[in-house]
């Protein structure tokens, strides 16, 4: 059931510290758009999985079952449901056979932007449930080497299920603490995708008018810093790493990258070129803090009805 609430009432659902943070980073107009996106939620999107033979028949099945979709203007083989038909989608033969993978547009972007090829050795350090791993495998034509790691045992099992179901044969999975990989794979990988555990502020979906209790970012920040340092240690010289989160807090985004730059003089930030309207450059000022100016090359995805809020930063090792 839709919640009938104005923007003033909508603001009242959020803790004061969270609103203060939003207004520090975004314009008032952008803040209103972000809060409204939390209210309406995101449209369901999915990718057609080209790792599997037979996936070319997916659109025919959608048409037969009268499931209406719009083609994404941002990504190849990505579609947006016109109506709330997720359950119908999950009943399709194409879904059961692994020809379809449901994934938000923002979640597709880290693997889409990271440039991988068939000869690369690639690490997906916090990989479950596996959507980004699958996209990397598809871009590599199921060749090269992907190590997909997940520390949580239950999520690790889900990762294995998705890897097998969707036919990613160039993937080896690990169930290890990503912070320990620096001791096993020193300067081994050409490319790394590090989508860290975070407070998830970019994915908020308001379902009632109760005051929201948001996850505190404190417990995540220490782990994020340790993970990015471990990942960077496993990156070859000349290699590239994508750091991403689905949260808005600068402490989990720009500040983590700033920490890496301070500790590693051989780290640099690469520009990201994307063709979407709802993004802005990474912040280099937040309250009384000043970050490395290179962080302005990173980007923030502003959440809307199609995309969750995301942070993306391409890091290279000189």
Coordinates of N, CA and C in Angstrom, one line a residue, residues 12-20 212:
X12 N 10.8 13.9 8.4 CA 10.6 13.6 9.8 C 10.8 12.1 10.2
X13 N 10.9 11.2 9.2 CA 11.1 9.8 9.4 C 12.6 9.5 9.6
X14 N 13.5 10.4 9.3 CA 14.9 10.2 9.4 C 15.6 10.8 10.6
X15 N 16.6 10.2 11.1 CA 17.4 10.8 12.2 C 18.0 12.1 11.8
X16 N 18.1 13.0 12.7 CA 18.7 14.4 12.3 C 20.1 14.3 11.8
X17 N 20.9 13.4 12.3 CA 22.3 13.3 11.9 C 22.3 12.9 10.4
X18 N 21.4 12.0 10.0 CA 21.4 11.6 8.6 C 21.0 12.7 7.6
X19 N 20.0 13.4 8.0 CA 19.6 14.6 7.2 C 20.7 15.6 7.1
X20 N 21.4 15.9 8.2 CA 22.5 16.8 8.2 C 23.6 16.3 7.2
X212 N 12.8 5.8 11.1 CA 13.7 4.8 10.7 C 14.9 4.6 11.6

